[in-house]
Amino acid sequence: MYFYFYYFNRNYKINSYFSFMSKDDKFKKVISHAKEYGFIFQSSEIYDGLSAVYDYGQNGTDLKNNLKDYWLKAMVQLNENIVNIDSAILMHPKIWKASGHVDAFNDPLIDNKDSKKRYRADVLIEDHIAKIENKIQKEISKASKRFGKSFDIDQFKSTNSRVLGYQNKIIEILKSFNQAMENDDLVGLKKIIENLEITCPISGSKNWTDVKQFNLMFGTKLGASAENATDLYLRPETAQGIFVNFLNVQKTGRLKIPFGIAQIGKAFRNEIVARQFIFRMREFEQMEMQYFIKPGTQHEWYSKWKDNRLAWHLSLGLGEENYRFHDHEKLAHYADAACDIEFNFPFGFKELEGIHSRTDFDLSSHEKYSSKKIKYYDNQSNESYTPYVLETSIGLDRMFLAVFSKSLIEEELADGSKRVVLKLPKILAPKKIAVLPLLKKDGLPELSKQIIEEFKWEYNTVYDEKDAIGRRYRRQDALGTPYCLTIDHQSIEDGTVTIRDRDTMVQERMKIEELKVKIKNELDIKTWLSF
Ligand code: GAP
């Protein structure tokens, strides 16, 4: 049950609702761009798709790998005392008992007796609030049309009686809603649904069952015959694979506390309402790091890791204003401090990464359930103890969405035309260089291929000769390729090419050797990660 609060409490902030609705269109553009340019596809699309499961296409995979690499470099390569592992998805079922997931990893569900459809009780309430928010938006857009340029949105929101009425209604609902969630009050949740007269979107009826808990873990079976099969779970987080390998890694790596174990891998959660594209998926990837420390030092490390992780995010240059910390007031059973780094997604500020001071809960619990001693022996102080753990946990897909959505920009150019450009941090761009012969003749394609040979060993480089040069530039802009190299007749004569910068569209003629230096400098990982 603690997990349950841990997941939901944070999301119910009035601000998130206000910003969510107004940015709907931008979000639709993000989704369609991701598909059109080969970043993300609906899983099993030709069979009408599988809800909340997505495939990464040719460009999405490159971007995702670059994100992993950026995290791994900062986390493992640059920290002598942090190592990387890759544990199995299938694990002994007792692990999930020890971790608390079997008993507490739940969502509150409610069924409509007429349509037989199942809903998450909290989401029904959330949707109801969103409808009220929609009414506020309608009032705002009506007024903005009426007042034209002199319209002051803040003044309107704080003085218009209808808008104020809607806002008060939302505040009132959120008050009882948060209270019900905090007190694990399933009867209270049902009461809110009844009081708000929420109807089933399918049957239209208010004929609801009681609210029940539903475990989010996916079950599967191990074994050839039904009688002998063992029930297993697909892991809902990668963290437990680290905890159960604590001694293996510490001993074989002769690691001394403080040290960290990092892992990137798939996690699975049977999310009942999985919306918002890759923000909440049923199969997703996490990048987690568990930092093992001496008991009593956790507050110091908590604050250090908060600073470190925020600095990592800021190093990508997506804008400081798009991040904020949200401290958890109600803590999970294993934590003595926890916060999220929230990001300004197209639907408002939401959790991107969690930083949790997990005490000795996990190692102690595994010691108890496995009956194996899991202690660290400190040969300097001559004492043996269960280390405390400081966790940083980020969803790779959420990170993808954060970077992708913030980078997708529609610009109006000086001549009045528009361009869609994916201003990804250059270090993350799927393809770094596009080589474009001005014409498909006169030896220009051949020279282009030679130039690709110069770059492809170090950078993902593509060749494109189709369409007019302007269209090719636009295509690379939409894919986020930072550099277009145009090869023309002068290139054959003097070995210079034109380099066009994706963001500024400035074109410069340079020798290949100069180009190499420029690109190397701009993509130097040391510059990006020196924070
Ligand atoms: N080991 C701690 C843990 O798993 P969490 O807050 O449940 O904590 C960590 O998850 C991160 O994983 C979240 O901050 C989020 O970025 C990502 N995440 C969680 N559930 C997700 C889902 N259904 N789809 C995509 N990402 C998810």
XYZ file of C-alpha atoms and ligand atoms in Angstrom:
558
model
C 0.000 0.000 0.000
C 2.869 2.371 0.643
C 3.971 2.038 -2.940
C 0.544 3.058 -3.958
C 0.784 6.424 -2.214
C 4.306 6.800 -3.334
C 3.191 6.713 -6.945
C 0.122 8.834 -6.852
C 0.472 11.529 -4.278
C 2.867 13.569 -6.294
C 0.747 13.935 -9.376
C -2.191 15.733 -7.910
C -1.092 19.285 -8.083
C -3.401 21.905 -9.413
C -0.756 23.397 -11.667
C -0.309 20.160 -13.564
C -3.926 20.115 -14.528
C -3.968 23.682 -15.746
C -0.977 23.185 -17.939
C -1.977 19.756 -19.223
C -5.047 20.691 -21.217
C -3.717 23.764 -22.942
C -0.712 21.904 -24.368
C -2.689 19.072 -25.938
C -2.009 20.082 -29.523
C 1.729 20.315 -29.020
C 1.679 16.821 -27.567
C -0.193 15.464 -30.608
C 2.509 16.972 -32.819
C 5.207 15.258 -30.762
C 3.511 11.875 -31.199
C 2.948 12.241 -34.927
C 6.478 13.529 -35.539
C 7.903 10.566 -33.606
C 6.060 8.211 -35.926
C 6.558 10.065 -39.203
C 10.330 10.253 -38.775
C 10.984 6.710 -37.572
C 11.459 7.370 -33.860
C 8.544 5.531 -32.212
C 5.833 3.204 -33.505
C 2.866 1.624 -31.781
C 3.778 -1.973 -30.971
C 2.089 -4.628 -33.179
C 0.546 -1.842 -35.244
C -0.552 -4.062 -38.146
C -2.648 -6.026 -35.628
C -4.207 -2.771 -34.381
C -1.570 -2.272 -31.715
C -0.986 -3.281 -28.130
C -1.976 -0.611 -25.699
C 0.814 1.232 -23.868
C 3.535 -0.794 -25.572
C 5.789 0.915 -28.129
C 8.579 0.032 -30.521
C 11.523 2.291 -31.224
C 12.268 2.786 -34.900
C 15.598 3.332 -36.621
C 16.088 6.894 -35.373
C 14.458 6.358 -31.992
C 16.801 3.484 -31.260
C 19.839 5.642 -32.014
C 18.529 8.432 -29.806
C 17.718 6.008 -27.009
C 21.169 4.425 -27.207
C 22.778 7.858 -27.102
C 20.778 8.649 -23.963
C 21.931 5.410 -22.337
C 25.487 6.223 -23.279
C 25.220 9.748 -21.870
C 23.920 8.351 -18.582
C 26.467 5.530 -18.424
C 29.384 7.859 -19.128
C 28.328 10.248 -16.373
C 27.390 7.532 -13.920
C 29.947 4.775 -14.472
C 32.834 5.862 -16.693
C 33.440 9.088 -14.773
C 33.039 7.550 -11.319
C 35.737 5.096 -10.350
C 33.578 3.655 -7.598
C 30.437 2.939 -9.648
C 30.161 -0.253 -11.683
C 27.582 -1.453 -14.173
C 25.706 -4.760 -14.204
C 23.021 -6.473 -16.263
C 20.833 -8.756 -14.128
C 18.076 -11.054 -15.390
C 14.468 -9.952 -15.810
C 13.212 -13.210 -14.322
C 14.096 -13.568 -10.661
C 13.240 -15.794 -7.738
C 9.634 -15.028 -6.693
C 10.636 -14.520 -3.044
C 12.506 -11.394 -4.108
C 9.222 -9.616 -4.731
C 7.905 -10.662 -1.358
C 11.061 -9.288 0.294
C 10.924 -6.047 -1.670
C 7.297 -5.419 -0.690
C 5.966 -5.574 -4.259
C 3.733 -8.623 -3.729
C 1.875 -6.939 -0.886
C 2.019 -3.298 -1.764
C 2.496 -2.593 -5.459
C -1.154 -1.830 -6.121
C -3.585 0.383 -8.022
C -7.193 1.088 -6.871
C -9.646 -0.391 -9.410
C -13.395 -0.093 -9.868
C -15.744 -1.949 -12.272
C -18.880 -0.695 -13.929
C -21.522 -3.392 -13.449
C -23.358 -2.599 -16.694
C -20.509 -2.314 -19.181
C -18.292 -4.762 -17.216
C -15.440 -2.347 -17.896
C -12.660 -1.847 -15.357
C -11.187 1.555 -14.481
C -8.623 3.000 -12.123
C -10.654 4.836 -9.496
C -8.121 7.631 -9.175
C -8.061 8.135 -12.952
C -11.861 8.442 -13.146
C -11.563 11.292 -10.654
C -8.598 12.743 -12.512
C -10.597 12.714 -15.761
C -13.479 14.456 -14.048
C -11.129 17.201 -12.903
C -9.728 17.441 -16.427
C -13.257 18.062 -17.725
C -13.677 20.971 -15.313
C -10.297 22.246 -16.415
C -11.518 22.037 -19.998
C -14.379 24.333 -19.102
C -11.861 26.839 -17.728
C -9.919 26.664 -20.980
C -13.090 27.307 -22.977
C -13.857 30.401 -20.878
C -10.300 31.607 -21.448
C -10.354 31.139 -25.201
C -13.808 32.824 -25.487
C -12.569 35.803 -23.482
C -9.309 36.007 -25.382
C -11.238 36.257 -28.660
C -13.502 38.920 -27.145
C -10.696 41.106 -25.723
C -8.096 40.516 -28.439
C -4.614 41.900 -27.800
C -5.544 43.564 -24.504
C -6.441 40.193 -22.940
C -4.651 39.537 -19.663
C -4.976 35.820 -18.920
C -3.756 36.017 -15.297
C -6.119 38.817 -14.441
C -9.000 36.988 -16.120
C -8.296 33.773 -14.212
C -8.139 35.555 -10.892
C -11.285 37.650 -11.349
C -13.790 35.856 -13.600
C -16.491 34.372 -11.370
C -17.151 31.288 -13.522
C -13.430 30.451 -13.720
C -13.019 30.994 -9.979
C -15.997 28.711 -9.338
C -14.450 25.942 -11.444
C -11.077 26.390 -9.749
C -12.635 26.167 -6.284
C -14.460 23.019 -7.334
C -11.147 21.449 -8.411
C -9.489 22.437 -5.131
C -12.388 20.931 -3.183
C -12.199 17.624 -5.093
C -8.425 17.447 -4.750
C -8.690 17.945 -0.991
C -10.907 14.907 -0.407
C -9.147 12.950 -3.134
C -5.666 13.412 -1.641
C -7.044 12.598 1.782
C -8.602 9.339 0.546
C -5.360 8.376 -1.196
C -3.224 9.191 1.828
C -5.427 7.257 4.211
C -5.692 4.218 1.968
C -9.417 4.893 2.004
C -10.957 2.814 -0.803
C -14.496 3.482 0.487
C -13.689 7.196 0.425
C -12.577 6.946 -3.199
C -15.850 5.299 -4.189
C -17.760 7.993 -2.308
C -16.000 10.721 -4.318
C -16.945 8.945 -7.568
C -20.562 8.732 -6.406
C -20.704 12.322 -5.125
C -19.316 13.651 -8.396
C -21.870 11.487 -10.254
C -19.151 10.089 -12.484
C -20.594 7.817 -15.171
C -19.007 4.968 -17.114
C -17.833 6.293 -20.505
C -19.187 3.099 -22.160
C -22.530 2.376 -20.482
C -23.207 5.864 -19.170
C -24.366 4.338 -15.879
C -23.341 5.059 -12.274
C -23.638 1.401 -11.304
C -20.184 0.886 -9.719
C -18.656 -1.974 -7.711
C -16.543 -1.272 -4.617
C -12.961 -0.125 -5.164
C -10.411 -2.947 -4.923
C -6.640 -3.159 -4.998
C -4.927 -4.563 -8.089
C -1.291 -5.664 -8.175
C 0.731 -4.125 -11.011
C 3.202 -6.948 -11.511
C 2.954 -9.152 -14.605
C 2.893 -12.829 -13.725
C 4.402 -15.601 -15.807
C 5.247 -19.279 -15.341
C 8.509 -21.187 -15.279
C 8.448 -24.915 -16.091
C 7.336 -27.319 -18.803
C 4.213 -28.775 -17.214
C 1.341 -26.946 -15.568
C 1.586 -29.025 -12.322
C 5.261 -28.253 -11.763
C 5.284 -24.682 -12.964
C 6.569 -21.957 -10.653
C 4.840 -18.601 -10.631
C 7.219 -15.802 -11.494
C 6.943 -12.067 -12.098
C 8.460 -9.897 -14.776
C 10.512 -7.432 -12.743
C 8.707 -4.135 -12.061
C 12.024 -2.346 -11.345
C 15.680 -3.101 -12.035
C 16.751 -2.144 -8.493
C 16.166 -5.565 -6.927
C 18.602 -7.195 -9.371
C 21.229 -4.889 -7.896
C 20.359 -5.586 -4.251
C 20.450 -9.366 -4.620
C 23.870 -9.080 -6.305
C 25.276 -6.706 -3.693
C 27.721 -9.206 -2.197
C 28.684 -10.772 -5.539
C 29.689 -7.410 -6.956
C 31.245 -6.023 -3.774
C 33.396 -9.087 -3.189
C 34.468 -9.780 -6.784
C 35.106 -6.085 -7.422
C 36.762 -5.625 -3.977
C 34.692 -2.485 -3.632
C 34.826 -0.281 -0.578
C 31.933 1.738 0.727
C 30.847 4.184 -0.568
C 30.354 2.579 -3.973
C 27.572 2.286 -6.518
C 26.045 -0.357 -8.769
C 24.296 0.890 -11.884
C 21.999 -0.910 -14.268
C 19.990 -0.163 -17.394
C 17.214 -2.589 -18.218
C 13.607 -3.390 -18.954
C 10.902 -3.203 -16.301
C 7.262 -4.216 -16.620
C 4.148 -2.848 -14.948
C 0.576 -3.771 -15.750
C -0.545 -0.155 -15.752
C -4.324 -0.133 -15.978
C -4.575 3.289 -17.460
C -1.509 3.794 -19.524
C -1.778 7.084 -21.341
C 0.414 9.940 -22.439
C 2.352 7.998 -25.043
C 5.697 6.701 -23.734
C 5.287 8.500 -20.409
C 3.500 5.552 -18.807
C 4.142 2.238 -20.527
C 3.641 -1.407 -19.647
C 7.112 -2.353 -20.833
C 9.742 0.316 -20.304
C 13.384 0.823 -19.460
C 14.939 2.177 -16.302
C 18.419 3.538 -15.615
C 18.991 2.986 -11.925
C 21.951 3.371 -9.607
C 22.115 2.149 -6.020
C 24.821 3.856 -3.972
C 25.858 1.867 -0.902
C 26.867 4.034 2.028
C 27.600 3.985 5.736
C 24.504 4.351 7.936
C 24.282 7.908 9.205
C 25.735 9.472 6.029
C 22.516 9.217 4.034
C 21.466 12.881 4.311
C 24.797 14.091 3.017
C 24.671 11.656 0.059
C 21.025 12.407 -0.641
C 21.827 16.059 -1.080
C 24.951 15.308 -3.184
C 23.047 13.020 -5.536
C 20.207 15.503 -5.896
C 22.721 18.127 -7.022
C 24.573 15.674 -9.247
C 21.488 14.411 -11.042
C 20.076 17.877 -11.633
C 23.446 18.985 -13.017
C 23.379 15.996 -15.403
C 19.972 17.064 -16.702
C 20.986 20.700 -17.025
C 24.108 19.733 -18.977
C 21.838 18.891 -21.916
C 20.795 22.530 -22.195
C 17.021 22.071 -22.344
C 16.492 25.024 -19.993
C 16.714 25.280 -16.212
C 13.118 26.469 -16.014
C 11.922 23.044 -17.208
C 13.084 21.177 -14.094
C 11.997 21.284 -10.503
C 12.321 19.139 -7.406
C 9.278 17.729 -5.732
C 9.910 16.427 -2.223
C 7.740 13.526 -1.105
C 5.797 14.358 2.024
C 4.480 10.867 2.565
C 7.394 8.460 2.300
C 7.395 4.860 1.103
C 8.029 2.251 3.782
C 11.680 1.869 2.771
C 12.630 5.552 2.554
C 13.738 8.208 5.014
C 13.849 10.914 2.315
C 12.695 11.011 -1.306
C 12.110 13.473 -4.096
C 11.428 13.578 -7.813
C 13.049 15.629 -10.478
C 10.011 16.801 -12.397
C 10.188 17.917 -16.002
C 7.934 20.268 -17.899
C 6.442 17.724 -20.343
C 3.938 18.854 -23.002
C 1.207 17.988 -20.475
C 2.816 19.834 -17.554
C 5.371 19.123 -14.841
C 5.569 15.384 -14.081
C 8.051 12.984 -12.562
C 11.107 12.232 -14.651
C 13.488 10.781 -12.081
C 13.289 9.671 -8.472
C 16.002 10.097 -5.844
C 15.372 7.955 -2.795
C 17.208 7.438 0.462
C 16.222 3.767 0.913
C 17.892 3.135 4.304
C 18.915 -0.519 4.850
C 15.426 -1.754 4.034
C 16.235 -3.749 0.895
C 19.436 -5.462 2.029
C 17.962 -6.261 5.458
C 14.807 -7.629 3.935
C 16.722 -9.857 1.499
C 18.859 -11.037 4.405
C 15.693 -12.013 6.255
C 13.924 -13.716 3.336
C 16.999 -15.512 1.938
C 18.464 -16.401 5.353
C 21.870 -15.381 3.945
C 24.063 -12.894 5.735
C 24.259 -9.672 3.700
C 26.677 -7.423 5.542
C 29.623 -5.243 4.644
C 32.829 -5.694 6.584
C 34.753 -2.467 7.031
C 38.346 -3.533 7.659
C 39.439 -0.066 8.704
C 36.967 0.356 11.528
C 36.778 -3.407 12.028
C 33.008 -3.445 12.025
C 30.336 -5.232 10.084
C 27.118 -3.500 9.079
C 24.203 -3.439 6.622
C 24.883 -0.539 4.250
C 22.317 2.156 3.609
C 21.327 2.857 0.027
C 20.892 6.022 -1.945
C 19.003 5.383 -5.195
C 18.742 7.407 -8.381
C 16.129 6.008 -10.767
C 15.192 7.450 -14.133
C 12.876 6.119 -16.823
C 14.768 5.990 -20.102
C 11.572 6.354 -22.132
C 10.489 9.330 -20.037
C 13.893 10.876 -20.574
C 13.430 10.259 -24.301
C 10.057 12.004 -24.197
C 11.491 14.926 -22.225
C 14.335 15.505 -24.675
C 12.284 14.824 -27.797
C 9.301 16.982 -26.882
C 11.381 19.936 -25.732
C 13.537 19.792 -28.864
C 10.683 19.720 -31.358
C 10.227 23.267 -32.548
C 8.269 24.933 -35.288
C 10.032 28.077 -36.428
C 8.875 30.921 -38.581
C 11.692 32.009 -40.866
C 12.541 35.501 -42.093
C 10.858 34.838 -45.467
C 7.602 33.887 -43.720
C 7.988 30.153 -44.355
C 7.986 27.626 -41.520
C 10.333 24.838 -40.646
C 9.989 21.973 -38.191
C 13.289 21.308 -36.505
C 14.313 18.831 -33.849
C 16.884 20.836 -31.890
C 18.142 17.842 -29.946
C 21.245 18.304 -27.824
C 23.839 17.621 -30.536
C 25.524 14.928 -28.478
C 22.263 12.921 -28.523
C 21.285 13.339 -32.174
C 20.669 9.962 -33.896
C 22.693 10.955 -36.938
C 25.411 13.520 -36.506
C 26.294 14.318 -40.116
C 24.391 14.223 -43.405
C 26.473 14.349 -46.576
C 24.556 15.874 -49.488
C 25.947 16.112 -53.049
C 24.491 19.182 -54.726
C 23.960 17.185 -57.936
C 23.768 13.479 -58.700
C 26.545 13.767 -61.307
C 29.960 15.253 -62.120
C 31.700 13.087 -59.517
C 29.865 14.749 -56.602
C 28.273 11.483 -55.301
C 31.670 9.773 -55.454
C 33.365 12.567 -53.514
C 30.481 12.493 -51.001
C 31.050 8.781 -50.404
C 34.747 9.465 -49.788
C 33.838 12.130 -47.246
C 31.458 9.733 -45.484
C 34.362 7.314 -45.202
C 36.299 10.058 -43.339
C 33.574 10.544 -40.743
C 31.647 7.312 -40.363
C 34.191 5.655 -38.061
C 33.493 8.209 -35.394
C 30.013 9.551 -36.100
C 26.723 8.210 -37.405
C 26.810 9.657 -40.906
C 24.142 9.473 -43.628
C 24.069 10.100 -47.340
C 21.137 11.790 -49.088
C 20.955 12.723 -52.774
C 17.181 12.785 -53.310
C 15.230 16.036 -53.894
C 16.355 19.638 -54.018
C 18.941 20.693 -51.458
C 16.419 22.822 -49.513
C 14.119 19.848 -49.014
C 17.021 17.713 -47.929
C 17.984 20.308 -45.324
C 14.391 20.304 -44.013
C 14.404 16.508 -43.814
C 17.593 16.509 -41.740
C 16.209 19.338 -39.560
C 13.197 17.173 -38.776
C 15.473 14.268 -37.842
C 17.655 16.488 -35.661
C 20.893 16.001 -37.647
C 23.197 18.776 -36.422
C 25.447 19.074 -39.488
C 24.692 18.956 -43.214
C 27.746 18.892 -45.475
C 27.027 19.997 -49.020
C 29.405 18.825 -51.717
C 29.578 20.929 -54.892
C 31.903 21.523 -57.837
C 34.195 23.730 -55.804
C 34.637 20.803 -53.391
C 36.251 18.849 -56.238
C 38.515 21.777 -57.070
C 39.741 22.860 -53.635
C 38.607 20.181 -51.169
C 36.260 22.514 -49.272
C 32.639 21.716 -48.382
C 29.778 23.772 -46.986
C 28.701 22.944 -43.487
C 25.206 24.010 -42.453
C 24.351 24.213 -38.783
C 20.912 22.797 -37.914
C 20.072 25.395 -35.285
C 21.372 28.620 -36.801
C 21.106 27.521 -40.461
C 24.401 29.377 -40.953
C 26.496 27.943 -43.786
C 30.287 28.063 -43.819
C 32.776 26.782 -46.341
C 35.614 24.810 -44.795
C 38.376 22.347 -45.471
C 37.629 18.800 -44.311
C 40.387 18.993 -41.703
C 38.904 22.194 -40.222
C 35.494 20.552 -40.211
C 36.788 17.609 -38.259
C 38.165 19.914 -35.575
C 34.912 21.902 -35.362
C 32.706 18.806 -35.052
C 35.066 17.140 -32.593
C 35.013 20.233 -30.380
C 31.262 20.572 -30.454
C 30.653 16.895 -29.695
C 33.380 16.589 -27.082
C 31.866 14.580 -24.226
C 34.216 16.297 -21.778
C 32.652 19.664 -22.504
C 29.124 18.265 -22.199
C 29.674 16.393 -18.979
C 32.010 18.778 -17.126
C 29.677 19.998 -14.439
N 13.431 1.613 -8.076
C 12.592 2.721 -7.813
C 11.517 2.871 -8.791
O 11.274 2.027 -9.628
P 9.672 4.534 -9.594
O 9.408 5.974 -9.209
O 8.558 3.594 -9.544
O 10.874 4.063 -8.664
C 11.451 5.174 -11.375
O 10.266 4.498 -11.054
C 11.307 5.861 -12.716
O 10.878 4.916 -13.696
C 10.249 6.953 -12.738
O 10.771 8.177 -12.274
C 9.884 7.006 -14.202
O 10.813 7.816 -14.896
C 10.055 5.565 -14.658
N 8.754 4.866 -14.758
C 8.020 4.335 -13.756
N 6.896 3.751 -14.234
C 6.920 3.916 -15.572
C 6.047 3.532 -16.628
N 4.943 2.827 -16.422
N 6.385 3.873 -17.901
C 7.533 4.562 -18.141
N 8.395 4.949 -17.184
C 8.103 4.637 -15.916
